[in-house]
mmCIF file of C-alpha atoms and ligand atoms in Angstrom:
data_model
loop_
_atom_site.group_PDB
_atom_site.id
_atom_site.type_symbol
_atom_site.label_atom_id
_atom_site.label_comp_id
_atom_site.label_asym_id
_atom_site.label_seq_id
_atom_site.Cartn_x
_atom_site.Cartn_y
_atom_site.Cartn_z
ATOM 1 C CA UNK A 1 131.060 113.754 56.403
ATOM 2 C CA UNK A 2 132.900 113.253 59.710
ATOM 3 C CA UNK A 3 131.501 111.705 62.849
ATOM 4 C CA UNK A 4 131.886 115.106 64.542
ATOM 5 C CA UNK A 5 129.921 116.831 61.811
ATOM 6 C CA UNK A 6 127.278 114.152 61.975
ATOM 7 C CA UNK A 7 126.983 114.435 65.750
ATOM 8 C CA UNK A 8 126.756 118.190 65.450
ATOM 9 C CA UNK A 9 123.936 117.875 63.008
ATOM 10 C CA UNK A 10 121.829 115.580 65.102
ATOM 11 C CA UNK A 11 118.956 117.569 66.464
ATOM 12 C CA UNK A 12 117.070 116.869 69.660
ATOM 13 C CA UNK A 13 114.351 114.357 69.084
ATOM 14 C CA UNK A 14 110.920 115.839 68.845
ATOM 15 C CA UNK A 15 108.471 114.243 71.203
ATOM 16 C CA UNK A 16 106.627 112.057 68.751
ATOM 17 C CA UNK A 17 103.217 110.802 69.629
ATOM 18 C CA UNK A 18 102.982 107.142 70.434
ATOM 19 C CA UNK A 19 100.423 106.568 67.689
ATOM 20 C CA UNK A 20 101.624 104.286 64.942
ATOM 21 C CA UNK A 21 100.546 104.993 61.382
ATOM 22 C CA UNK A 22 102.294 101.944 59.917
ATOM 23 C CA UNK A 23 103.154 98.574 61.400
ATOM 24 C CA UNK A 24 105.138 95.950 59.524
ATOM 25 C CA UNK A 25 104.995 92.502 61.051
ATOM 26 C CA UNK A 26 107.169 89.490 60.202
ATOM 27 C CA UNK A 27 107.610 90.490 56.553
ATOM 28 C CA UNK A 28 109.237 87.738 54.471
ATOM 29 C CA UNK A 29 110.257 88.190 50.842
ATOM 30 C CA UNK A 30 112.259 85.895 48.568
ATOM 31 C CA UNK A 31 113.490 86.038 44.995
ATOM 32 C CA UNK A 32 113.205 82.923 42.848
ATOM 33 C CA UNK A 33 116.475 82.300 41.042
ATOM 34 C CA UNK A 34 117.759 79.336 38.992
ATOM 35 C CA UNK A 35 120.013 78.499 41.949
ATOM 36 C CA UNK A 36 117.184 78.521 44.488
ATOM 37 C CA UNK A 37 115.300 80.951 46.717
ATOM 38 C CA UNK A 38 117.168 84.072 47.793
ATOM 39 C CA UNK A 39 115.754 85.131 51.133
ATOM 40 C CA UNK A 40 115.978 88.913 50.716
ATOM 41 C CA UNK A 41 113.846 89.877 53.727
ATOM 42 C CA UNK A 42 113.512 87.458 56.645
ATOM 43 C CA UNK A 43 110.946 88.335 59.281
ATOM 44 C CA UNK A 44 111.267 92.120 59.378
ATOM 45 C CA UNK A 45 109.049 93.940 61.891
ATOM 46 C CA UNK A 46 108.977 97.642 62.706
ATOM 47 C CA UNK A 47 106.575 100.521 63.185
ATOM 48 C CA UNK A 48 106.371 104.126 62.054
ATOM 49 C CA UNK A 49 104.866 106.840 64.223
ATOM 50 C CA UNK A 50 102.668 109.594 62.845
ATOM 51 C CA UNK A 51 104.835 112.437 61.559
ATOM 52 C CA UNK A 52 108.030 110.448 62.125
ATOM 53 C CA UNK A 53 111.016 110.032 59.792
ATOM 54 C CA UNK A 54 112.540 106.567 59.951
ATOM 55 C CA UNK A 55 115.763 105.749 58.118
ATOM 56 C CA UNK A 56 116.456 102.254 56.811
ATOM 57 C CA UNK A 57 120.190 101.758 56.283
ATOM 58 C CA UNK A 58 122.356 98.846 55.266
ATOM 59 C CA UNK A 59 124.868 97.608 52.724
ATOM 60 C CA UNK A 60 123.780 96.587 49.203
ATOM 61 C CA UNK A 61 121.750 93.404 49.450
ATOM 62 C CA UNK A 62 120.724 94.032 53.055
ATOM 63 C CA UNK A 63 117.056 94.085 52.029
ATOM 64 C CA UNK A 64 116.297 97.741 52.699
ATOM 65 C CA UNK A 65 114.971 98.647 49.223
ATOM 66 C CA UNK A 66 113.120 95.322 48.890
ATOM 67 C CA UNK A 67 111.420 96.040 52.219
ATOM 68 C CA UNK A 68 110.505 99.582 51.195
ATOM 69 C CA UNK A 69 109.142 98.667 47.754
ATOM 70 C CA UNK A 70 107.143 95.753 49.157
ATOM 71 C CA UNK A 71 105.199 98.153 51.395
ATOM 72 C CA UNK A 72 103.638 99.555 48.208
ATOM 73 C CA UNK A 73 103.478 96.114 46.579
ATOM 74 C CA UNK A 74 105.668 97.338 43.766
ATOM 75 C CA UNK A 75 107.802 94.200 43.572
ATOM 76 C CA UNK A 76 107.091 92.002 40.585
ATOM 77 C CA UNK A 77 108.363 88.510 39.774
ATOM 78 C CA UNK A 78 110.761 86.936 40.619
ATOM 79 C CA UNK A 79 110.053 88.502 44.023
ATOM 80 C CA UNK A 80 107.559 86.663 46.197
ATOM 81 C CA UNK A 81 106.039 88.122 49.349
ATOM 82 C CA UNK A 82 105.907 84.938 51.389
ATOM 83 C CA UNK A 83 104.203 86.318 54.452
ATOM 84 C CA UNK A 84 103.730 89.040 56.994
ATOM 85 C CA UNK A 85 101.533 92.091 57.399
ATOM 86 C CA UNK A 86 101.822 95.731 56.317
ATOM 87 C CA UNK A 87 99.247 97.528 58.433
ATOM 88 C CA UNK A 88 98.520 101.102 57.366
ATOM 89 C CA UNK A 89 96.249 102.517 60.054
ATOM 90 C CA UNK A 90 95.235 98.935 60.788
ATOM 91 C CA UNK A 91 94.471 98.010 57.149
ATOM 92 C CA UNK A 92 96.687 95.213 55.793
ATOM 93 C CA UNK A 93 97.976 96.411 52.413
ATOM 94 C CA UNK A 94 99.088 92.884 51.521
ATOM 95 C CA UNK A 95 95.463 91.743 51.617
ATOM 96 C CA UNK A 96 94.018 94.470 49.355
ATOM 97 C CA UNK A 97 92.843 93.629 45.832
ATOM 98 C CA UNK A 98 94.937 95.029 42.981
ATOM 99 C CA UNK A 99 92.330 97.768 42.417
ATOM 100 C CA UNK A 100 92.218 98.700 46.116
ATOM 101 C CA UNK A 101 96.015 98.823 46.182
ATOM 102 C CA UNK A 102 96.130 100.986 43.065
ATOM 103 C CA UNK A 103 93.832 103.470 44.815
ATOM 104 C CA UNK A 104 95.910 103.351 48.004
ATOM 105 C CA UNK A 105 99.084 104.291 46.122
ATOM 106 C CA UNK A 106 99.631 108.054 46.131
ATOM 107 C CA UNK A 107 96.457 108.582 48.213
ATOM 108 C CA UNK A 108 97.619 106.686 51.342
ATOM 109 C CA UNK A 109 101.216 105.684 50.683
ATOM 110 C CA UNK A 110 103.505 107.185 48.047
ATOM 111 C CA UNK A 111 106.995 106.554 46.719
ATOM 112 C CA UNK A 112 109.791 108.915 45.810
ATOM 113 C CA UNK A 113 111.946 106.619 43.699
ATOM 114 C CA UNK A 114 115.692 106.293 43.413
ATOM 115 C CA UNK A 115 116.088 107.432 39.815
ATOM 116 C CA UNK A 116 113.700 110.232 38.887
ATOM 117 C CA UNK A 117 114.466 109.762 35.186
ATOM 118 C CA UNK A 118 113.390 106.133 35.364
ATOM 119 C CA UNK A 119 110.095 106.881 37.045
ATOM 120 C CA UNK A 120 109.014 109.892 35.012
ATOM 121 C CA UNK A 121 107.672 109.124 31.548
ATOM 122 C CA UNK A 122 110.251 110.624 29.140
ATOM 123 C CA UNK A 123 107.712 111.265 26.376
ATOM 124 C CA UNK A 124 105.061 113.004 28.483
ATOM 125 C CA UNK A 125 105.181 116.585 29.677
ATOM 126 C CA UNK A 126 105.448 117.021 33.450
ATOM 127 C CA UNK A 127 102.009 118.644 33.749
ATOM 128 C CA UNK A 128 100.301 115.782 31.931
ATOM 129 C CA UNK A 129 101.980 113.224 34.225
ATOM 130 C CA UNK A 130 100.789 115.073 37.305
ATOM 131 C CA UNK A 131 97.256 115.442 35.879
ATOM 132 C CA UNK A 132 97.210 111.694 35.095
ATOM 133 C CA UNK A 133 98.039 110.881 38.706
ATOM 134 C CA UNK A 134 95.133 113.026 39.890
ATOM 135 C CA UNK A 135 92.692 111.664 37.318
ATOM 136 C CA UNK A 136 93.614 108.085 38.295
ATOM 137 C CA UNK A 137 92.219 108.928 41.702
ATOM 138 C CA UNK A 138 88.882 110.246 40.489
ATOM 139 C CA UNK A 139 89.626 113.932 40.353
ATOM 140 C CA UNK A 140 87.059 114.625 37.648
ATOM 141 C CA UNK A 141 87.698 118.317 37.632
ATOM 142 C CA UNK A 142 88.203 120.463 34.575
ATOM 143 C CA UNK A 143 91.776 120.745 33.345
ATOM 144 C CA UNK A 144 92.006 124.338 34.555
ATOM 145 C CA UNK A 145 91.076 123.303 38.099
ATOM 146 C CA UNK A 146 93.554 120.417 38.042
ATOM 147 C CA UNK A 147 96.243 122.770 36.775
ATOM 148 C CA UNK A 148 95.544 125.189 39.619
ATOM 149 C CA UNK A 149 95.975 122.380 42.169
ATOM 150 C CA UNK A 150 99.175 121.210 40.471
ATOM 151 C CA UNK A 151 100.599 124.737 40.375
ATOM 152 C CA UNK A 152 100.066 124.957 44.143
ATOM 153 C CA UNK A 153 101.955 121.719 44.717
ATOM 154 C CA UNK A 154 104.782 122.735 42.360
ATOM 155 C CA UNK A 155 105.116 126.005 44.218
ATOM 156 C CA UNK A 156 105.284 124.000 47.444
ATOM 157 C CA UNK A 157 108.369 122.134 46.177
ATOM 158 C CA UNK A 158 109.964 125.334 44.842
ATOM 159 C CA UNK A 159 109.209 124.752 41.160
ATOM 160 C CA UNK A 160 107.549 127.260 38.868
ATOM 161 C CA UNK A 161 104.410 126.374 36.934
ATOM 162 C CA UNK A 162 106.138 126.722 33.548
ATOM 163 C CA UNK A 163 107.818 123.339 34.064
ATOM 164 C CA UNK A 164 104.391 121.767 33.430
ATOM 165 C CA UNK A 165 105.130 122.266 29.751
ATOM 166 C CA UNK A 166 108.573 120.692 29.980
ATOM 167 C CA UNK A 167 109.629 117.127 29.254
ATOM 168 C CA UNK A 168 111.668 115.411 31.995
ATOM 169 C CA UNK A 169 114.891 115.533 29.943
ATOM 170 C CA UNK A 170 114.644 119.344 29.911
ATOM 171 C CA UNK A 171 114.964 119.494 33.713
ATOM 172 C CA UNK A 172 118.031 119.224 35.946
ATOM 173 C CA UNK A 173 118.421 116.214 38.272
ATOM 174 C CA UNK A 174 117.300 118.261 41.270
ATOM 175 C CA UNK A 175 114.219 119.579 39.419
ATOM 176 C CA UNK A 176 113.228 116.063 38.330
ATOM 177 C CA UNK A 177 113.508 114.850 41.906
ATOM 178 C CA UNK A 178 111.324 117.787 43.020
ATOM 179 C CA UNK A 179 108.725 116.735 40.415
ATOM 180 C CA UNK A 180 108.800 113.263 42.010
ATOM 181 C CA UNK A 181 108.267 114.838 45.431
ATOM 182 C CA UNK A 182 105.374 116.892 44.012
ATOM 183 C CA UNK A 183 103.833 113.710 42.589
ATOM 184 C CA UNK A 184 104.275 111.909 45.914
ATOM 185 C CA UNK A 185 102.509 114.639 47.931
ATOM 186 C CA UNK A 186 99.839 115.476 45.339
ATOM 187 C CA UNK A 187 97.179 113.485 47.207
ATOM 188 C CA UNK A 188 98.576 114.099 50.700
ATOM 189 C CA UNK A 189 99.461 110.500 51.634
ATOM 190 C CA UNK A 190 99.963 109.410 55.233
ATOM 191 C CA UNK A 191 103.258 107.671 54.472
ATOM 192 C CA UNK A 192 105.982 108.631 51.991
ATOM 193 C CA UNK A 193 108.698 106.132 51.110
ATOM 194 C CA UNK A 194 111.835 107.799 49.788
ATOM 195 C CA UNK A 195 114.141 105.183 48.236
ATOM 196 C CA UNK A 196 117.610 106.765 48.072
ATOM 197 C CA UNK A 197 115.928 109.872 46.609
ATOM 198 C CA UNK A 198 119.087 111.918 46.236
ATOM 199 C CA UNK A 199 121.696 109.287 45.367
ATOM 200 C CA UNK A 200 122.264 110.665 41.858
ATOM 201 C CA UNK A 201 122.547 114.322 42.949
ATOM 202 C CA UNK A 202 125.535 116.365 44.018
ATOM 203 C CA UNK A 203 125.851 117.156 47.719
ATOM 204 C CA UNK A 204 124.495 120.728 47.580
ATOM 205 C CA UNK A 205 121.397 119.794 45.554
ATOM 206 C CA UNK A 206 120.981 116.712 47.749
ATOM 207 C CA UNK A 207 120.664 118.859 50.880
ATOM 208 C CA UNK A 208 118.231 121.254 49.182
ATOM 209 C CA UNK A 209 115.994 118.435 47.956
ATOM 210 C CA UNK A 210 116.017 116.771 51.397
ATOM 211 C CA UNK A 211 115.133 120.099 53.011
ATOM 212 C CA UNK A 212 112.176 120.428 50.635
ATOM 213 C CA UNK A 213 111.025 116.904 51.447
ATOM 214 C CA UNK A 214 111.294 117.614 55.157
ATOM 215 C CA UNK A 215 109.285 120.830 54.851
ATOM 216 C CA UNK A 216 106.420 119.374 52.806
ATOM 217 C CA UNK A 217 106.319 116.260 54.988
ATOM 218 C CA UNK A 218 105.810 118.500 58.009
ATOM 219 C CA UNK A 219 103.181 120.559 56.198
ATOM 220 C CA UNK A 220 101.026 117.550 55.299
ATOM 221 C CA UNK A 221 101.851 115.713 58.562
ATOM 222 C CA UNK A 222 103.026 112.616 56.713
ATOM 223 C CA UNK A 223 105.475 110.023 57.982
ATOM 224 C CA UNK A 224 108.575 109.174 55.968
ATOM 225 C CA UNK A 225 110.677 106.058 55.490
ATOM 226 C CA UNK A 226 114.019 107.147 54.066
ATOM 227 C CA UNK A 227 116.030 104.313 52.516
ATOM 228 C CA UNK A 228 119.761 104.805 52.000
ATOM 229 C CA UNK A 229 123.312 104.096 53.024
ATOM 230 C CA UNK A 230 124.563 107.658 53.640
ATOM 231 C CA UNK A 231 124.782 107.858 57.430
ATOM 232 C CA UNK A 232 125.500 111.600 57.260
ATOM 233 C CA UNK A 233 122.249 112.221 55.402
ATOM 234 C CA UNK A 234 120.399 109.993 57.854
ATOM 235 C CA UNK A 235 121.814 111.921 60.810
ATOM 236 C CA UNK A 236 120.403 115.135 59.395
ATOM 237 C CA UNK A 237 117.073 113.869 58.157
ATOM 238 C CA UNK A 238 115.563 111.151 60.347
ATOM 239 C CA UNK A 239 114.286 110.650 63.885
ATOM 240 C CA UNK A 240 115.078 106.947 64.199
ATOM 241 C CA UNK A 241 117.301 104.565 62.256
ATOM 242 C CA UNK A 242 116.708 100.896 61.464
ATOM 243 C CA UNK A 243 119.917 99.052 60.537
ATOM 244 C CA UNK A 244 119.465 96.092 58.194
ATOM 245 C CA UNK A 245 121.893 93.215 57.708
ATOM 246 C CA UNK A 246 121.331 90.092 55.629
ATOM 247 C CA UNK A 247 117.608 90.750 55.178
ATOM 248 C CA UNK A 248 116.931 91.371 58.864
ATOM 249 C CA UNK A 249 116.664 94.394 61.117
ATOM 250 C CA UNK A 250 119.497 94.183 63.648
ATOM 251 C CA UNK A 251 118.993 97.493 65.464
ATOM 252 C CA UNK A 252 116.314 100.200 65.598
ATOM 253 C CA UNK A 253 117.068 103.242 67.739
ATOM 254 C CA UNK A 254 116.662 107.020 67.908
ATOM 255 C CA UNK A 255 119.274 108.616 65.643
ATOM 256 C CA UNK A 256 121.129 110.354 68.489
ATOM 257 C CA UNK A 257 121.491 107.096 70.456
ATOM 258 C CA UNK A 258 122.653 105.086 67.499
ATOM 259 C CA UNK A 259 125.520 107.489 66.761
ATOM 260 C CA UNK A 260 126.501 107.983 70.405
ATOM 261 C CA UNK A 261 126.041 104.470 71.711
ATOM 262 C CA UNK A 262 125.418 101.820 69.045
ATOM 263 C CA UNK A 263 124.456 98.472 70.554
ATOM 264 C CA UNK A 264 124.692 95.807 67.855
ATOM 265 C CA UNK A 265 128.274 94.814 66.904
ATOM 266 C CA UNK A 266 127.495 95.480 63.221
ATOM 267 C CA UNK A 267 126.163 98.959 64.003
ATOM 268 C CA UNK A 268 129.218 99.620 66.173
ATOM 269 C CA UNK A 269 131.531 98.714 63.275
ATOM 270 C CA UNK A 270 129.426 100.726 60.829
ATOM 271 C CA UNK A 271 129.696 103.858 62.993
ATOM 272 C CA UNK A 272 133.407 103.232 63.667
ATOM 273 C CA UNK A 273 134.049 102.986 59.926
ATOM 274 C CA UNK A 274 132.795 106.538 59.280
ATOM 275 C CA UNK A 275 135.559 109.034 58.447
ATOM 276 C CA UNK A 276 136.821 111.036 61.416
ATOM 277 C CA UNK A 277 138.817 114.254 61.027
ATOM 278 C CA UNK A 278 140.588 113.857 64.384
ATOM 279 C CA UNK A 279 141.709 110.298 63.852
ATOM 280 C CA UNK A 280 144.906 109.868 61.886
ATOM 281 C CA UNK A 281 144.471 106.125 61.830
ATOM 282 C CA UNK A 282 144.059 104.064 58.692
ATOM 283 C CA UNK A 283 140.471 103.941 57.426
ATOM 284 C CA UNK A 284 138.664 101.021 59.094
ATOM 285 C CA UNK A 285 136.308 98.960 56.980
ATOM 286 C CA UNK A 286 134.218 96.053 58.183
ATOM 287 C CA UNK A 287 136.234 92.875 57.532
ATOM 288 C CA UNK A 288 134.594 89.948 55.763
ATOM 289 C CA UNK A 289 131.894 89.649 53.153
ATOM 290 C CA UNK A 290 128.168 90.273 53.247
ATOM 291 C CA UNK A 291 126.296 87.013 53.767
ATOM 292 C CA UNK A 292 124.984 84.905 50.901
ATOM 293 C CA UNK A 293 121.198 85.014 51.044
ATOM 294 C CA UNK A 294 121.080 81.820 48.996
ATOM 295 C CA UNK A 295 122.968 79.912 51.686
ATOM 296 C CA UNK A 296 122.800 82.202 54.717
ATOM 297 C CA UNK A 297 124.974 81.511 57.765
ATOM 298 C CA UNK A 298 123.340 79.535 60.577
ATOM 299 C CA UNK A 299 122.367 81.290 63.798
ATOM 300 C CA UNK A 300 123.194 84.998 63.731
ATOM 301 C CA UNK A 301 123.742 86.254 60.174
ATOM 302 C CA UNK A 302 126.604 88.441 61.361
ATOM 303 C CA UNK A 303 128.517 85.712 63.227
ATOM 304 C CA UNK A 304 131.212 85.120 60.520
ATOM 305 C CA UNK A 305 132.242 88.802 60.843
ATOM 306 C CA UNK A 306 131.475 89.481 64.487
ATOM 307 C CA UNK A 307 134.399 90.247 66.837
ATOM 308 C CA UNK A 308 132.183 89.509 69.869
ATOM 309 C CA UNK A 309 130.914 86.114 68.753
ATOM 310 C CA UNK A 310 129.900 83.586 71.430
ATOM 311 C CA UNK A 311 129.507 79.833 71.046
ATOM 312 C CA UNK A 312 125.720 79.794 70.661
ATOM 313 C CA UNK A 313 125.716 82.640 68.083
ATOM 314 C CA UNK A 314 126.425 80.088 65.343
ATOM 315 C CA UNK A 315 123.324 78.127 66.286
ATOM 316 C CA UNK A 316 120.637 80.365 67.773
ATOM 317 C CA UNK A 317 118.981 83.049 65.646
ATOM 318 C CA UNK A 318 118.735 86.296 67.672
ATOM 319 C CA UNK A 319 115.395 88.090 67.607
ATOM 320 C CA UNK A 320 114.812 91.857 67.629
ATOM 321 C CA UNK A 321 113.973 92.819 71.212
ATOM 322 C CA UNK A 322 113.463 96.093 73.049
ATOM 323 C CA UNK A 323 116.411 96.059 75.478
ATOM 324 C CA UNK A 324 115.571 99.495 76.894
ATOM 325 C CA UNK A 325 112.915 102.080 76.012
ATOM 326 C CA UNK A 326 112.862 102.678 72.243
ATOM 327 C CA UNK A 327 116.066 100.662 71.653
ATOM 328 C CA UNK A 328 115.610 97.453 69.699
ATOM 329 C CA UNK A 329 118.500 95.059 69.077
ATOM 330 C CA UNK A 330 118.844 91.548 67.647
ATOM 331 C CA UNK A 331 121.951 90.186 69.373
ATOM 332 C CA UNK A 332 122.625 87.515 72.016
ATOM 333 C CA UNK A 333 124.857 89.933 73.934
ATOM 334 C CA UNK A 334 121.645 91.458 75.301
ATOM 335 C CA UNK A 335 119.676 88.275 76.031
ATOM 336 C CA UNK A 336 119.701 89.045 79.770
ATOM 337 C CA UNK A 337 118.072 92.429 79.124
ATOM 338 C CA UNK A 338 115.012 90.938 77.455
ATOM 339 C CA UNK A 339 112.026 90.810 79.789
HETATM 340 FE FE1 LIG B 1 127.831 88.896 67.323
HETATM 341 FE FE2 LIG B 1 126.555 86.924 68.507
HETATM 342 FE FE3 LIG B 1 125.527 89.366 68.564
HETATM 343 FE FE4 LIG B 1 125.558 87.988 66.316
HETATM 344 S S1 LIG B 1 124.421 87.471 68.158
HETATM 345 S S2 LIG B 1 126.095 90.110 66.542
HETATM 346 S S3 LIG B 1 127.502 86.880 66.483
HETATM 347 S S4 LIG B 1 127.445 88.696 69.509
#
């Protein structure tokens, strides 16, 4: 998708209420490896407003999926959540017991995973998997009543009730992803995390599935965190974008602002690297390599690749600050704008 097409697709921001449904504070996650600790997420903080769609973007290894999965405490060893808070309506999910967290999943916060085939049980019919999810949350209703509820939700995501008798392998990729959306909204959670939900689908099906997600999210007034690297998809689907680099958030801004006037040098290069129909110039990538999280660079993580580097960037770690209303940037270029 071209920059022009992306810009054309950006819709006016809806006036979102200031109320925050989710607040993540100073989240730190490492992976234990034989070569030492890999610091995958280093002090990430952000918030999500009620009804808002927030995109988390970044290159592979930037920490976006680790951040998203940790919100539901779905990371197992060798990942270690070293600290921070995940406050869902003020309740810290990182402090819940395993049983409390199990109950919170689907009911309060739900995941639409990257690979539908990997998350659906291949030897269970779709209907049984959906009934299991409801029963796990104390829906002690008769099977006929459960089925009626499930049929409603399937209809909501544009699937017919006969797929309840199908096994996942009998469905197309788009249908499987719709089943995952149905499962995620079954208990009307407040927050839905969508981890690259359409990465395995072709472009047409991708747009249809994202449209379905958008519609049901609006209907149940949930908030969404959309994880991905497709800036075109982000432009169409989210209200704000958080850009991750080397396990940190480097910029968080409304989607329109980030495409029109990116602030962080990495974001500027990311936007400049998007294909442009008008430009006949050679495709511009971002020179250099992503940072090693085993031995991360000192100071600003981006300094080895930054064209605007200053002397102290190699020493001082920049923090994410609000440099103007609703625009958060972690870069020393804006130190004088921090109150
Ligand atoms: Fe570049 Fe310095 Fe800003 Fe890092 S802090 S992005 S090195 S200008």
